[in-house]
mmCIF file of N, CA and C in Angstrom:
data_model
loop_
_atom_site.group_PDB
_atom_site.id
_atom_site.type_symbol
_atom_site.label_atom_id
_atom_site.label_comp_id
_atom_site.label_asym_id
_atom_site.label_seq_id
_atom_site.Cartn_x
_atom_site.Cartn_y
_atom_site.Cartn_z
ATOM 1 N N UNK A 1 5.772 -15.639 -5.456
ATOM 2 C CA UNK A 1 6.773 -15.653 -4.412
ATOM 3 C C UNK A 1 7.304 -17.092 -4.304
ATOM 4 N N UNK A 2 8.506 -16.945 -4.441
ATOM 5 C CA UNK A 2 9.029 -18.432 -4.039
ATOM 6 C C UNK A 2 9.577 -18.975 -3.068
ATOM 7 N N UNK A 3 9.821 -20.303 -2.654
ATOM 8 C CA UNK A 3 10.137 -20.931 -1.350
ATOM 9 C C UNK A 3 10.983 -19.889 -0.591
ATOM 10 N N UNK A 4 12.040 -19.749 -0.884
ATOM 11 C CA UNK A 4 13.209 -19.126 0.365
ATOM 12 C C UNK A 4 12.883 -17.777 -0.059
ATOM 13 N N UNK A 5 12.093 -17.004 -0.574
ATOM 14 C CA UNK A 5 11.380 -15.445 -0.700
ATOM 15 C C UNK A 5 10.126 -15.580 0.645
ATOM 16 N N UNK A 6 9.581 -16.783 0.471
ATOM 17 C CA UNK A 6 8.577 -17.602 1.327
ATOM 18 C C UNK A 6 8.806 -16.838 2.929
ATOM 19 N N UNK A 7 10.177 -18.320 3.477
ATOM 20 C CA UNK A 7 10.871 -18.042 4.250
ATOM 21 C C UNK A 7 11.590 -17.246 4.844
ATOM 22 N N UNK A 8 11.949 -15.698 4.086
ATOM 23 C CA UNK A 8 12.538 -15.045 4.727
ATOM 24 C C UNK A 8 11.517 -13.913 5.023
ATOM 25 N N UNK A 9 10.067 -13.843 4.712
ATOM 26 C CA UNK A 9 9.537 -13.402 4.797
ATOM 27 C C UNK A 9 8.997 -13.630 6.423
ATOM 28 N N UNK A 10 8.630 -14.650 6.176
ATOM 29 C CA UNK A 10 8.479 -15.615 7.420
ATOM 30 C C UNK A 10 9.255 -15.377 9.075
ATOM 31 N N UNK A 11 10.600 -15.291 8.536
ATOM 32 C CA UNK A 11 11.225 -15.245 9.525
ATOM 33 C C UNK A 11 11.500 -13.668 9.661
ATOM 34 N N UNK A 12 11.176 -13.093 9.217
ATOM 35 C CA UNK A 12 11.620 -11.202 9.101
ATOM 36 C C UNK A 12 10.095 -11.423 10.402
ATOM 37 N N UNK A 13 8.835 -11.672 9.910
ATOM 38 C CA UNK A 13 7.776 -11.766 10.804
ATOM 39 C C UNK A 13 8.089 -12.147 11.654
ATOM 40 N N UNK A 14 8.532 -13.652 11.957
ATOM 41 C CA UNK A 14 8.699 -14.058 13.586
ATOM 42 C C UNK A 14 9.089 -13.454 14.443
ATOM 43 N N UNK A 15 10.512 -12.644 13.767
ATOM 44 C CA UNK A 15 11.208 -11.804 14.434
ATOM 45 C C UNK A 15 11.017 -10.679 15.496
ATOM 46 N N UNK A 16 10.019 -10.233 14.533
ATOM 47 C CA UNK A 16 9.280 -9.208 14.920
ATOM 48 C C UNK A 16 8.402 -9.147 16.226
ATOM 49 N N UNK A 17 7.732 -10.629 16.027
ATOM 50 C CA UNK A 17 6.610 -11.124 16.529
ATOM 51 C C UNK A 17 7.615 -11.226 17.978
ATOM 52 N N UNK A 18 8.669 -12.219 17.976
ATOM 53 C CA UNK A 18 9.459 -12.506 19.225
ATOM 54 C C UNK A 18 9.963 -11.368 19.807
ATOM 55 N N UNK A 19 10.071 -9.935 18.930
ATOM 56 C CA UNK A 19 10.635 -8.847 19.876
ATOM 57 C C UNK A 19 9.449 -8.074 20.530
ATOM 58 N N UNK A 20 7.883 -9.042 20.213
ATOM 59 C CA UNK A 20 6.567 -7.957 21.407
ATOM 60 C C UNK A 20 6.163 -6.895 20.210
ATOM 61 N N UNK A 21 5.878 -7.111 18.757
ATOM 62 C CA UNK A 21 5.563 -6.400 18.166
ATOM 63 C C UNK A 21 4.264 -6.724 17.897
ATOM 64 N N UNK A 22 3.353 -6.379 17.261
ATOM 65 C CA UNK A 22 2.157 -6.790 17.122
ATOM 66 C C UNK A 22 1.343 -6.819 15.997
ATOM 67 N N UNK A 23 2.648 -5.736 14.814
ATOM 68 C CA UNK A 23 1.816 -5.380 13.798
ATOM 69 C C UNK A 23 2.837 -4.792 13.277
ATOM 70 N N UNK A 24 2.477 -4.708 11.779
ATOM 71 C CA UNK A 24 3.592 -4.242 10.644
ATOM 72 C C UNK A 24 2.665 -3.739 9.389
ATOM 73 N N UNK A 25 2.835 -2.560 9.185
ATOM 74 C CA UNK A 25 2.624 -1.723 8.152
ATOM 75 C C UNK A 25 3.245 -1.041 6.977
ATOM 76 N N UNK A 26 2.991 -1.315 5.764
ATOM 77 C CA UNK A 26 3.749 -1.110 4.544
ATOM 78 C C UNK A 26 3.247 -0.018 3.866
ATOM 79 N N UNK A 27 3.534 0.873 3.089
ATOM 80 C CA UNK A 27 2.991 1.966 2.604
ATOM 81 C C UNK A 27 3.731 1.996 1.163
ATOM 82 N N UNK A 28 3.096 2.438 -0.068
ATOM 83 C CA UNK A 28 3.556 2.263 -1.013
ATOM 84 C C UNK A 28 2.769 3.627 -2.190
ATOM 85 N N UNK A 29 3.520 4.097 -2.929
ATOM 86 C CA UNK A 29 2.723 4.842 -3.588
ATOM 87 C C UNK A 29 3.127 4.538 -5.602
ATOM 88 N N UNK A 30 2.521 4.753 -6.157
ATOM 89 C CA UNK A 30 3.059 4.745 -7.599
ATOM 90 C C UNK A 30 2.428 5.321 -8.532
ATOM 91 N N UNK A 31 2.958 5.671 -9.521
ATOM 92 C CA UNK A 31 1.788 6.314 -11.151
ATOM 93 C C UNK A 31 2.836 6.314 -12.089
ATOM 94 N N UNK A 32 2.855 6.957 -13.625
ATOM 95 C CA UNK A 32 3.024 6.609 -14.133
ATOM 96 C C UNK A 32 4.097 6.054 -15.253
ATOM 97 N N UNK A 33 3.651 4.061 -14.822
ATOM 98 C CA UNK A 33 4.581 3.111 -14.974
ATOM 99 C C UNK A 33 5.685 2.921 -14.472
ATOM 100 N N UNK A 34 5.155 3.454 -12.384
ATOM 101 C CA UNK A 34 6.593 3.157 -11.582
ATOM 102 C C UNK A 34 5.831 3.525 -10.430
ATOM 103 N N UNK A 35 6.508 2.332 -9.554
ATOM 104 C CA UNK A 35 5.699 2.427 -7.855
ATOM 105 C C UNK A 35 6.816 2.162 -7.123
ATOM 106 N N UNK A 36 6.553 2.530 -5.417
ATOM 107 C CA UNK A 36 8.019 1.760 -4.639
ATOM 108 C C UNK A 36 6.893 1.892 -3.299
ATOM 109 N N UNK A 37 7.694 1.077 -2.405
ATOM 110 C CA UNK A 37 7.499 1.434 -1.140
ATOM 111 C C UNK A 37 8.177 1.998 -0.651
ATOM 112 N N UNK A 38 6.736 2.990 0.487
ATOM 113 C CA UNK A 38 7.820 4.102 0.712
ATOM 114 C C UNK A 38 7.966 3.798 1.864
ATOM 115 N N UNK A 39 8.061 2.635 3.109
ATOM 116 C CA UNK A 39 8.360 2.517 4.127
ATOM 117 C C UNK A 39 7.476 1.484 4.473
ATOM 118 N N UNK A 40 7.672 1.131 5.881
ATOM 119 C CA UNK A 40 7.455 0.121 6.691
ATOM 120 C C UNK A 40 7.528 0.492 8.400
ATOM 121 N N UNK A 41 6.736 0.338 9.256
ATOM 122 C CA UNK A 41 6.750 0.513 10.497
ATOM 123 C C UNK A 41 6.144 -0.877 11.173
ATOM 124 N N UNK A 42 6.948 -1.603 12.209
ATOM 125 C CA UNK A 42 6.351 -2.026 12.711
ATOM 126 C C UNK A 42 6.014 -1.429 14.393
ATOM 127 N N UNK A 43 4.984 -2.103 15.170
ATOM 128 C CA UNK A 43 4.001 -1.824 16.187
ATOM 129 C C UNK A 43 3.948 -2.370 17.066
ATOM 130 N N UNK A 44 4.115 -1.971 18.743
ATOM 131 C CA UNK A 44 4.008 -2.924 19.539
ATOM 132 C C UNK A 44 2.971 -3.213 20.386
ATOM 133 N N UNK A 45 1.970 -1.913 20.234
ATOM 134 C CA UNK A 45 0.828 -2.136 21.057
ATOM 135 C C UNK A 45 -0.383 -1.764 20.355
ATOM 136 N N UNK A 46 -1.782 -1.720 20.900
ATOM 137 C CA UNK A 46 -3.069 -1.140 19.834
ATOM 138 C C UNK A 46 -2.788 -0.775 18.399
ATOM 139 N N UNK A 47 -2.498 -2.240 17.803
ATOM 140 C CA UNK A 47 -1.958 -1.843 16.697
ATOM 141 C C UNK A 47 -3.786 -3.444 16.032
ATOM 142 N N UNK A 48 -4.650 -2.365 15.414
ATOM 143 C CA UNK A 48 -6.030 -3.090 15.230
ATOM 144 C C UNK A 48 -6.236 -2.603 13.890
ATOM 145 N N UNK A 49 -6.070 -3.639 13.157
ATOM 146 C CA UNK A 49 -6.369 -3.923 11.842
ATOM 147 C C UNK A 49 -7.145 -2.723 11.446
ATOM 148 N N UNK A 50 -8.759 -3.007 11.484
ATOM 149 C CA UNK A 50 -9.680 -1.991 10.910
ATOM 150 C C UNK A 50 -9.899 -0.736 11.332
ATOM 151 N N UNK A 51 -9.151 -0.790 12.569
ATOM 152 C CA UNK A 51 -9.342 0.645 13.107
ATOM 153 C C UNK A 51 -8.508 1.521 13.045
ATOM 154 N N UNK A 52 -7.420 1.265 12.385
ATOM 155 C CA UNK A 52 -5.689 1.720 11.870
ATOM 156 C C UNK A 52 -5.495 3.056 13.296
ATOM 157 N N UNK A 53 -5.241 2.077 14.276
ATOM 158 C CA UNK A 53 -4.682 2.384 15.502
ATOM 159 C C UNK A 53 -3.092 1.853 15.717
ATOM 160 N N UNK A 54 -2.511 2.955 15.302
ATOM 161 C CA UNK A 54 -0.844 2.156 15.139
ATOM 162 C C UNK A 54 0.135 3.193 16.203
ATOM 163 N N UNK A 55 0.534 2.053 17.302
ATOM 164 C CA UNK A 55 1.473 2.918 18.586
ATOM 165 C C UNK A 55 2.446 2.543 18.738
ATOM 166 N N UNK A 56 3.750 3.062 18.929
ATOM 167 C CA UNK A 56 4.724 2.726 19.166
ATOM 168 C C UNK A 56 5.822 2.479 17.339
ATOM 169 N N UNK A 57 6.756 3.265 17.135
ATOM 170 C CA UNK A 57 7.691 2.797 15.885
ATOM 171 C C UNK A 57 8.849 1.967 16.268
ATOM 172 N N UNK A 58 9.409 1.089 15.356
ATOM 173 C CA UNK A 58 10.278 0.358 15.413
ATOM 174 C C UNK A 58 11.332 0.946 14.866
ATOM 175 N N UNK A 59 12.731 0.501 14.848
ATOM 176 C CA UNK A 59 13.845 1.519 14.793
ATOM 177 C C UNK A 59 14.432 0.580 13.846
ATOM 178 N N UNK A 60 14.120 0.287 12.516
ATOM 179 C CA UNK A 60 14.621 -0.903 11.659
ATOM 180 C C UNK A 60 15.862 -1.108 11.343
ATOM 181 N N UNK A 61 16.683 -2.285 11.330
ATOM 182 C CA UNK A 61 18.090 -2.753 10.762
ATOM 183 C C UNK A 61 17.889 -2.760 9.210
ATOM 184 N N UNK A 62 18.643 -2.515 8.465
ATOM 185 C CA UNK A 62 18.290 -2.149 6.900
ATOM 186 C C UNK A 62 17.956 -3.725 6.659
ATOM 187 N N UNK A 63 18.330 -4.449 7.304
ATOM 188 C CA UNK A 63 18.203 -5.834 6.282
ATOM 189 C C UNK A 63 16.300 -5.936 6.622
ATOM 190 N N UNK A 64 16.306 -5.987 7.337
ATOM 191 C CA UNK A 64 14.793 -5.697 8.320
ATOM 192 C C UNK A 64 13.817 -5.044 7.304
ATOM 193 N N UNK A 65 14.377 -3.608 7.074
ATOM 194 C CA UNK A 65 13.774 -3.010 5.976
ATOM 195 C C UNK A 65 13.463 -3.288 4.463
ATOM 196 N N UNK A 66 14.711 -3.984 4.054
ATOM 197 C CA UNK A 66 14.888 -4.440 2.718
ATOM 198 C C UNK A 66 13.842 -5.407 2.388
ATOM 199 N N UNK A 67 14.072 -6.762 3.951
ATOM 200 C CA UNK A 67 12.928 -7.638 3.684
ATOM 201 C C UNK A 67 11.566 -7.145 3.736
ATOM 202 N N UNK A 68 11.157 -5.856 4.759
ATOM 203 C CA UNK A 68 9.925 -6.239 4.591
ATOM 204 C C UNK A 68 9.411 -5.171 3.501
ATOM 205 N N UNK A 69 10.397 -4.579 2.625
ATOM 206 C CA UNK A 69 9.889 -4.023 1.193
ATOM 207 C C UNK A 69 9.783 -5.185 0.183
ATOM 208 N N UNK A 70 10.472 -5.676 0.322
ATOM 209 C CA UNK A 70 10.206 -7.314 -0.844
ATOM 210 C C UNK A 70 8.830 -8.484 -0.393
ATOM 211 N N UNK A 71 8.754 -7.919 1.027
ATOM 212 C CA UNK A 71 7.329 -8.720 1.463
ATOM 213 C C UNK A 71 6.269 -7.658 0.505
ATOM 214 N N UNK A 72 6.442 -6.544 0.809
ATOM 215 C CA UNK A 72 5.590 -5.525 0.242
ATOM 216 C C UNK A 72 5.165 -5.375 -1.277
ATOM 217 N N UNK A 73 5.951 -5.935 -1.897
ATOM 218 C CA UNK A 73 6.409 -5.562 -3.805
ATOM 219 C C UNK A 73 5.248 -7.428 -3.691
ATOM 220 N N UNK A 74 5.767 -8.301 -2.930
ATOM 221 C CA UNK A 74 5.280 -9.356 -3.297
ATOM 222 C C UNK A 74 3.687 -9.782 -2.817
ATOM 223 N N UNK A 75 3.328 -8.862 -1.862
ATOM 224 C CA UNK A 75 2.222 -9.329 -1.111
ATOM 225 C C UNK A 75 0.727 -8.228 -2.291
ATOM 226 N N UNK A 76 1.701 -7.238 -3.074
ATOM 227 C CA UNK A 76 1.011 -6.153 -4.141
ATOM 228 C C UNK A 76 0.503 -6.929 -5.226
ATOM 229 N N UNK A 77 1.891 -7.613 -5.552
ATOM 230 C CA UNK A 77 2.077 -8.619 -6.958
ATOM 231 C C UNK A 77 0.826 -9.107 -6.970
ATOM 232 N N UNK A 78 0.349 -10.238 -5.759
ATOM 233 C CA UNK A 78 -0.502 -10.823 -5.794
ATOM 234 C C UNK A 78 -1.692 -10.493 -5.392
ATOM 235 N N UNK A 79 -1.707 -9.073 -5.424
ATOM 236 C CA UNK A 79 -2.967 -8.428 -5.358
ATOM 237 C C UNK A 79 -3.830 -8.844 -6.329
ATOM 238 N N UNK A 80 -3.282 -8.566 -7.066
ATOM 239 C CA UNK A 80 -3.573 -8.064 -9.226
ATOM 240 C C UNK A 80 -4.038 -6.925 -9.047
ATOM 241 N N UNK A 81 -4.181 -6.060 -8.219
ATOM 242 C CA UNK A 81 -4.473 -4.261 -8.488
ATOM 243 C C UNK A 81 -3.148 -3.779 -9.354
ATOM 244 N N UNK A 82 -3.530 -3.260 -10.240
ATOM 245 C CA UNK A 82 -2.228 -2.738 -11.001
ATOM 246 C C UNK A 82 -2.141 -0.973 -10.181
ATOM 247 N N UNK A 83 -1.074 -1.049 -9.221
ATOM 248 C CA UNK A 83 -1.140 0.366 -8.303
ATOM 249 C C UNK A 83 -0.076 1.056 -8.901
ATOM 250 N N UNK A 84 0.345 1.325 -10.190
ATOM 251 C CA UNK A 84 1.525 2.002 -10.625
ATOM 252 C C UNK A 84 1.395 2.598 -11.624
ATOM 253 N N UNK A 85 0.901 1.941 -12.640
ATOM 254 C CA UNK A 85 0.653 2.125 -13.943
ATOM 255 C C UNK A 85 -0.173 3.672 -14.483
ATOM 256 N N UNK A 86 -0.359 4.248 -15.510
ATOM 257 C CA UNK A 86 -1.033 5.306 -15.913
ATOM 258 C C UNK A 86 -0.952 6.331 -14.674
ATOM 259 N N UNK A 87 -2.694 6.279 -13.906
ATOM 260 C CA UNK A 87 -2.576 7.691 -12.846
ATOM 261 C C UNK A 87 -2.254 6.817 -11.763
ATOM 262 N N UNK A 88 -2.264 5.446 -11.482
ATOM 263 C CA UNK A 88 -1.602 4.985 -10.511
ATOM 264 C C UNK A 88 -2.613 4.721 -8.997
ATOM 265 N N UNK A 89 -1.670 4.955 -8.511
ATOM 266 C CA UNK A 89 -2.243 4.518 -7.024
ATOM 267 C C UNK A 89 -1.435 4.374 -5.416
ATOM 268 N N UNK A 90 -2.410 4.180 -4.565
ATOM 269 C CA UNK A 90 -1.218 4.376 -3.234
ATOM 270 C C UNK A 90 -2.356 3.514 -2.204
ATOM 271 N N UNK A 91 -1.419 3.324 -1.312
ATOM 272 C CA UNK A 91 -2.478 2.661 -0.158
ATOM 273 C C UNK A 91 -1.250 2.212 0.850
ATOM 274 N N UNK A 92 -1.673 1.191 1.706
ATOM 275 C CA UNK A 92 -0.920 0.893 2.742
ATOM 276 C C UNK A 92 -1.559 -0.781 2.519
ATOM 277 N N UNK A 93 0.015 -1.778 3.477
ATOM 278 C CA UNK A 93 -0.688 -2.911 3.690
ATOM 279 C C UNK A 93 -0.320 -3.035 5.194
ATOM 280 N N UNK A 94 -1.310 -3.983 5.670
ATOM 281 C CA UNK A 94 -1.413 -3.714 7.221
ATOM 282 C C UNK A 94 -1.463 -5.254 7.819
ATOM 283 N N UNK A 95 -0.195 -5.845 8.201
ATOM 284 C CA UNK A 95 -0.013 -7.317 8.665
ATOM 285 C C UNK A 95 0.032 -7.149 10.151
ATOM 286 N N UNK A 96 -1.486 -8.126 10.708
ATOM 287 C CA UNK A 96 -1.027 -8.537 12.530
ATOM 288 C C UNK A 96 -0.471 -9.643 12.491
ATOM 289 N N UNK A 97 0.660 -9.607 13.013
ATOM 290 C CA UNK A 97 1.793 -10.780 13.679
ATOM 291 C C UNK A 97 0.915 -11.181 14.917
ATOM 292 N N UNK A 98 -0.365 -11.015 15.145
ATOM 293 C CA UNK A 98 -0.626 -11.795 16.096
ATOM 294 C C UNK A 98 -2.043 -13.146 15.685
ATOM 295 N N UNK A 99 -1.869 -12.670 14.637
ATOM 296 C CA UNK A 99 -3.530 -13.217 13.643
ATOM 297 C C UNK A 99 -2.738 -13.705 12.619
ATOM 298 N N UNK A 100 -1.856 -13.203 12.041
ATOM 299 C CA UNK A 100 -0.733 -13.582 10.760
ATOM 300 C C UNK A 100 -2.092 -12.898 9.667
ATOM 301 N N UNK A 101 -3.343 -12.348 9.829
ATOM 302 C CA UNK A 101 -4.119 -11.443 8.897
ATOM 303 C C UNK A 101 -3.690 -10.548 8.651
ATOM 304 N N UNK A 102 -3.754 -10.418 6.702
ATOM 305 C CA UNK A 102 -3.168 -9.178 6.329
ATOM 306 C C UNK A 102 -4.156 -8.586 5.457
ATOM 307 N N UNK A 103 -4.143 -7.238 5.639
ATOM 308 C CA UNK A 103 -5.413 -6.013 4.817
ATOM 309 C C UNK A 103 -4.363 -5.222 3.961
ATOM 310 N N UNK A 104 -5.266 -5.390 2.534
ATOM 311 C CA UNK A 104 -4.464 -3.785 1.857
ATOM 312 C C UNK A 104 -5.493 -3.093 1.907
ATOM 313 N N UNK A 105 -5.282 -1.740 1.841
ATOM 314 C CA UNK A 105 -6.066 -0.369 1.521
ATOM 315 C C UNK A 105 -5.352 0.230 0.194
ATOM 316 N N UNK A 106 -6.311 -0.211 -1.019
ATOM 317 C CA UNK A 106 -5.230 -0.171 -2.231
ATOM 318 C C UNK A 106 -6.319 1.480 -2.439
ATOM 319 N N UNK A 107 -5.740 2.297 -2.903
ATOM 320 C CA UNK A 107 -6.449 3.674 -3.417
ATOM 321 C C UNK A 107 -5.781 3.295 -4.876
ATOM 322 N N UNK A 108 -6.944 3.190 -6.037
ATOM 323 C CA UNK A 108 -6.472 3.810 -7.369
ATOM 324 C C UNK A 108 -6.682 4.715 -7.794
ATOM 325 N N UNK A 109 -5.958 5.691 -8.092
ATOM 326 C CA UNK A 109 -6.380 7.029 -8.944
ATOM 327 C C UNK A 109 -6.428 6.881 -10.696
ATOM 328 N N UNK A 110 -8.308 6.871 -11.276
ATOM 329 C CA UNK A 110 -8.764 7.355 -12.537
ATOM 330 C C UNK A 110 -8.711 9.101 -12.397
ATOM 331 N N UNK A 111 -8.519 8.745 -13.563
ATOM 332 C CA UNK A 111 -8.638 10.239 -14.242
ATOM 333 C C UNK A 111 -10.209 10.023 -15.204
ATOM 334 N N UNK A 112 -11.012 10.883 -14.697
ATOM 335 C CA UNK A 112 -12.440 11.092 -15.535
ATOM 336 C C UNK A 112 -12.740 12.387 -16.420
ATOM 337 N N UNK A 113 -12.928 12.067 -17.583
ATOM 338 C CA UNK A 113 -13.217 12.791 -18.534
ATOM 339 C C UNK A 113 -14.615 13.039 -18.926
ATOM 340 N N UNK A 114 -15.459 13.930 -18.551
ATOM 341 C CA UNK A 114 -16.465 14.560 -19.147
ATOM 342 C C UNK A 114 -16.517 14.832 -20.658
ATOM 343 N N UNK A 115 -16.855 14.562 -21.720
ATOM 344 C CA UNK A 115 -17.360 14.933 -22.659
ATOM 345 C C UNK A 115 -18.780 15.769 -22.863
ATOM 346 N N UNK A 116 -18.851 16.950 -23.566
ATOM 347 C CA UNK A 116 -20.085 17.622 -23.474
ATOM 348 C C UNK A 116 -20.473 18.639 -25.320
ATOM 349 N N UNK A 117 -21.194 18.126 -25.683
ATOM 350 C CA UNK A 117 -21.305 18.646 -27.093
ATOM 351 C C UNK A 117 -22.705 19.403 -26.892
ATOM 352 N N UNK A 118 -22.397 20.741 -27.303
ATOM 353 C CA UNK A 118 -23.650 21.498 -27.219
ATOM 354 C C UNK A 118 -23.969 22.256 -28.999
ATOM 355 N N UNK A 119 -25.121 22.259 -28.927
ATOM 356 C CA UNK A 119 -24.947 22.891 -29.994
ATOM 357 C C UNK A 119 -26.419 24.028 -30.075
ATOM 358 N N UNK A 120 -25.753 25.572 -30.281
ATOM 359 C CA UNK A 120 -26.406 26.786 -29.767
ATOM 360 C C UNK A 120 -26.303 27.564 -31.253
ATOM 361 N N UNK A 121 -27.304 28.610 -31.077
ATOM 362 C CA UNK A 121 -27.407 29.671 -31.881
ATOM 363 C C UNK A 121 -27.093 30.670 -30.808
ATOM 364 N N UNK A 122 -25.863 31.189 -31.301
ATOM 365 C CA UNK A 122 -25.153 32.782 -29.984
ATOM 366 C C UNK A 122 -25.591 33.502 -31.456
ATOM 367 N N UNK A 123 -26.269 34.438 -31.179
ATOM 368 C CA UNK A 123 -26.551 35.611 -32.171
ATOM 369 C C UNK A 123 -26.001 36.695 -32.386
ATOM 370 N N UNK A 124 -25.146 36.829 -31.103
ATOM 371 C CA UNK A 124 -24.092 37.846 -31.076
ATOM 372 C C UNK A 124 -22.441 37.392 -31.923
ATOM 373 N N UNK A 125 -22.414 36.338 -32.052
ATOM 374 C CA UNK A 125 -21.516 35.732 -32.871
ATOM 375 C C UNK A 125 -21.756 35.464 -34.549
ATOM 376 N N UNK A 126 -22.988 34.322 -34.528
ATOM 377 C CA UNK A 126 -23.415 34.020 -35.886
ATOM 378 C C UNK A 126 -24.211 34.887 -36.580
ATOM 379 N N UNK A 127 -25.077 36.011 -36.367
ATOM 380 C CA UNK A 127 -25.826 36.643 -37.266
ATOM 381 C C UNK A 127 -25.415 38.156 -37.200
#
């Protein structure tokens, strides 16, 4: 992320923060070899990190939105969870504007393969 990506990030938060919000939540889903966010809500009251107690929605200005999907694409980036790729992945990220602490809940989805080699005498088949 760079300086004025920095800053407008920054100030999309303050914003928020100065209109009595308390909390901002990003949601994102992706698989394979393509992710987006699928929204953003921010929160004005019992809005508690670990206890994903989120009250009250915000009624976003697109620019509002735009920024805080580019906070979202950038705050992933520097995850290093690769949440898109093959079977992919989904989660939410969860910023208090009152702590400036931010949590992801990254879910990746593997795909698991059992392998099983048996080897039988069926007598009703072979003899």
């Amino acid at each position: 992320m760079n300086t004025e990506e920095k800053q407008k990030n920054r100030a999309v938060l303050t914003q928020l923060k100065n209109e009595g919000y308390t909390g901002v939540s990003i949601s994102f889903d992706g698989a394979g070899d393509s992710g987006s966010i699928n929204g953003a809500t921010a929160f004005k009251e019992d809005f508690i990190l670990n206890e994903r107690v989120h009250v009250d929605y915000y009624g976003y200005e697109p620019q509002i939105t735009n920024l805080l999907d580019d906070l979202g694409y950038a705050i992933l980036s520097d995850s290093g969870y690769d949440w898109y790729n093959n079977d992919g992945g989904y989660g939410s990220i969860h910023i208090s504007l009152l702590t400036g602490d931010v949590e992801l809940d990254i879910r990746i989805r593997v795909m698991d393969t059992e392998d099983h080699l048996i080897s039988i005498e069926v007598k009703n088949y072979t003899r």
